[in-house]
mmCIF file of C-alpha atoms in Angstrom:
data_model
loop_
_atom_site.group_PDB
_atom_site.id
_atom_site.type_symbol
_atom_site.label_atom_id
_atom_site.label_comp_id
_atom_site.label_asym_id
_atom_site.label_seq_id
_atom_site.Cartn_x
_atom_site.Cartn_y
_atom_site.Cartn_z
ATOM 1 C CA MET A 50 7.945 -91.268 102.018
ATOM 2 C CA ASP A 51 6.630 -90.147 105.039
ATOM 3 C CA ILE A 52 7.314 -86.816 106.249
ATOM 4 C CA ASN A 53 7.198 -85.996 109.909
ATOM 5 C CA PRO A 54 6.003 -82.569 110.767
ATOM 6 C CA GLN A 55 8.634 -82.111 113.555
ATOM 7 C CA ASP A 56 11.490 -82.462 110.838
ATOM 8 C CA ILE A 57 10.102 -79.534 108.915
ATOM 9 C CA ASP A 58 12.348 -76.498 108.965
ATOM 10 C CA ILE A 59 9.921 -73.508 108.737
ATOM 11 C CA LYS A 60 12.623 -71.068 107.228
ATOM 12 C CA GLU A 61 13.405 -73.762 104.518
ATOM 13 C CA ILE A 62 9.652 -73.990 103.685
ATOM 14 C CA GLU A 63 9.593 -70.226 103.472
ATOM 15 C CA GLN A 64 12.914 -69.854 101.261
ATOM 16 C CA THR A 65 11.392 -73.040 99.144
ATOM 17 C CA PHE A 66 8.170 -70.940 98.446
ATOM 18 C CA ALA A 67 10.040 -67.888 97.568
ATOM 19 C CA ASP A 68 12.154 -69.747 95.420
ATOM 20 C CA GLU A 69 9.304 -71.395 93.695
ATOM 21 C CA VAL A 70 7.547 -68.247 92.963
ATOM 22 C CA LYS A 71 10.010 -65.355 92.750
ATOM 23 C CA ASP A 72 10.762 -65.641 89.136
ATOM 24 C CA LEU A 73 7.210 -66.279 88.086
ATOM 25 C CA VAL A 74 6.145 -63.232 89.986
ATOM 26 C CA ASP A 75 8.952 -60.896 88.530
ATOM 27 C CA GLU A 76 8.206 -62.139 84.854
ATOM 28 C CA GLY A 77 4.375 -61.667 85.720
ATOM 29 C CA VAL A 78 5.009 -57.884 86.850
ATOM 30 C CA SER A 79 7.690 -57.178 84.429
ATOM 31 C CA ASN A 80 5.154 -58.079 81.812
ATOM 32 C CA VAL A 81 3.023 -55.339 82.615
ATOM 33 C CA ILE A 82 5.554 -52.866 84.338
ATOM 34 C CA SER A 83 8.752 -51.711 82.638
ATOM 35 C CA SER A 84 11.652 -49.856 84.410
ATOM 36 C CA THR A 85 10.859 -47.098 81.932
ATOM 37 C CA MET A 86 7.147 -46.743 82.171
ATOM 38 C CA ALA A 87 5.649 -43.629 83.315
ATOM 39 C CA TYR A 88 2.759 -43.543 85.847
ATOM 40 C CA ASN A 89 -0.594 -42.945 84.210
ATOM 41 C CA HIS A 90 -3.724 -42.833 86.581
ATOM 42 C CA SER A 91 -6.274 -43.788 83.687
ATOM 43 C CA LYS A 92 -4.241 -47.047 83.035
ATOM 44 C CA VAL A 93 -3.342 -47.985 86.598
ATOM 45 C CA GLY A 94 -6.535 -49.752 86.867
ATOM 46 C CA MET A 95 -5.733 -52.258 83.793
ATOM 47 C CA TRP A 96 -2.238 -52.523 84.979
ATOM 48 C CA VAL A 97 -2.797 -53.743 88.512
ATOM 49 C CA ASN A 98 -5.482 -56.353 86.970
ATOM 50 C CA GLN A 99 -3.048 -57.501 84.518
ATOM 51 C CA VAL A 100 -0.189 -58.168 87.169
ATOM 52 C CA VAL A 101 -2.687 -60.122 89.509
ATOM 53 C CA GLU A 102 -3.702 -61.967 86.458
ATOM 54 C CA ASN A 103 -0.210 -62.744 84.903
ATOM 55 C CA CYS A 104 1.070 -63.882 88.332
ATOM 56 C CA MET A 105 -2.089 -66.102 88.999
ATOM 57 C CA LYS A 106 -1.547 -67.685 85.653
ATOM 58 C CA LYS A 107 1.852 -68.609 85.980
ATOM 59 C CA LEU A 108 1.470 -69.915 89.626
ATOM 60 C CA MET A 109 -1.455 -72.181 88.393
ATOM 61 C CA GLU A 110 1.029 -73.621 86.003
ATOM 62 C CA LEU A 111 3.026 -74.964 88.784
ATOM 63 C CA LYS A 112 0.366 -77.493 89.654
ATOM 64 C CA MET A 113 1.453 -77.392 92.979
ATOM 65 C CA PRO A 114 -1.214 -78.435 95.886
ATOM 66 C CA ARG A 115 -1.553 -74.598 97.088
ATOM 67 C CA LYS A 116 -4.177 -72.078 96.836
ATOM 68 C CA TYR A 117 -2.875 -68.621 95.932
ATOM 69 C CA ILE A 118 -4.014 -65.110 96.563
ATOM 70 C CA VAL A 119 -2.224 -62.582 94.726
ATOM 71 C CA ASN A 120 -2.383 -58.802 95.924
ATOM 72 C CA ALA A 121 -1.002 -55.809 93.917
ATOM 73 C CA THR A 122 -0.494 -52.153 94.749
ATOM 74 C CA ILE A 123 0.612 -49.350 92.361
ATOM 75 C CA MET A 124 1.411 -46.079 93.431
ATOM 76 C CA GLN A 125 2.232 -43.012 91.859
ATOM 77 C CA LYS A 126 5.978 -42.102 92.973
ATOM 78 C CA ASN A 127 5.295 -38.457 94.404
ATOM 79 C CA GLY A 128 6.975 -38.598 97.899
ATOM 80 C CA ALA A 129 3.947 -39.804 99.827
ATOM 81 C CA GLY A 130 4.535 -42.636 102.325
ATOM 82 C CA LEU A 131 3.241 -46.035 101.620
ATOM 83 C CA HIS A 132 2.752 -48.320 104.588
ATOM 84 C CA THR A 133 1.253 -51.630 104.490
ATOM 85 C CA ALA A 134 0.884 -54.536 106.723
ATOM 86 C CA THR A 135 -0.391 -58.213 106.770
ATOM 87 C CA SER A 136 -1.340 -60.453 109.461
ATOM 88 C CA CYS A 137 -2.191 -64.013 108.765
ATOM 89 C CA TYR A 138 -3.592 -67.092 110.868
ATOM 90 C CA TRP A 139 -2.309 -69.740 108.960
ATOM 91 C CA ASP A 140 -0.282 -73.308 109.024
ATOM 92 C CA ASN A 141 3.262 -71.961 109.625
ATOM 93 C CA GLU A 142 4.326 -75.377 108.362
ATOM 94 C CA GLY A 143 3.108 -75.307 104.838
ATOM 95 C CA ASP A 144 1.324 -71.776 104.348
ATOM 96 C CA SER A 145 3.900 -68.948 103.029
ATOM 97 C CA SER A 146 4.019 -65.550 101.328
ATOM 98 C CA TYR A 147 6.524 -63.484 99.049
ATOM 99 C CA THR A 148 6.382 -59.758 98.153
ATOM 100 C CA HIS A 149 8.131 -58.348 94.997
ATOM 101 C CA LYS A 150 8.670 -54.818 94.546
ATOM 102 C CA LEU A 151 9.407 -52.909 91.263
ATOM 103 C CA GLU A 152 10.198 -49.396 91.629
ATOM 104 C CA ASN A 153 10.973 -46.903 88.795
ATOM 105 C CA LYS A 154 11.100 -43.011 88.572
ATOM 106 C CA THR A 155 7.196 -42.266 88.451
ATOM 107 C CA LEU A 156 5.871 -45.686 90.181
ATOM 108 C CA ILE A 157 6.311 -48.315 92.575
ATOM 109 C CA CYS A 158 4.427 -51.653 92.344
ATOM 110 C CA VAL A 159 4.412 -53.984 95.200
ATOM 111 C CA THR A 160 3.074 -57.524 94.513
ATOM 112 C CA THR A 161 2.279 -60.321 97.435
ATOM 113 C CA VAL A 162 1.744 -63.567 96.718
ATOM 114 C CA TYR A 163 0.374 -65.962 99.456
ATOM 115 C CA GLY A 164 0.671 -69.849 99.047
ATOM 116 C CA LEU A 165 -1.625 -71.940 101.137
ATOM 117 C CA GLN A 166 -1.083 -75.537 101.069
ATOM 118 C CA LEU A 167 -4.168 -78.101 100.488
#
């Protein structure tokens, strides 16, 4: 089946990508960070690495024709602001991103997955 690029709905692709990765990213993060876990400065480096590795492993198991980039930020929740922005120059018809946020009383974990079609 041939697909005409003009027939592709970009919003549908973004929704499809989010649907594709949402549960995987949630699981990848939740396996490391729980809703009751307390922020621990000496363990954050290990946690953030485990989050991105867990997510990447699950994404690779999809065996989709994509390259993935996973970025995670863990911050102590102490009233400080967290501002972030991303700018991408990519193919809007096949590339997309998904951002997951887990927050508890002591920390915030923001994980973003970028999916780039091959």
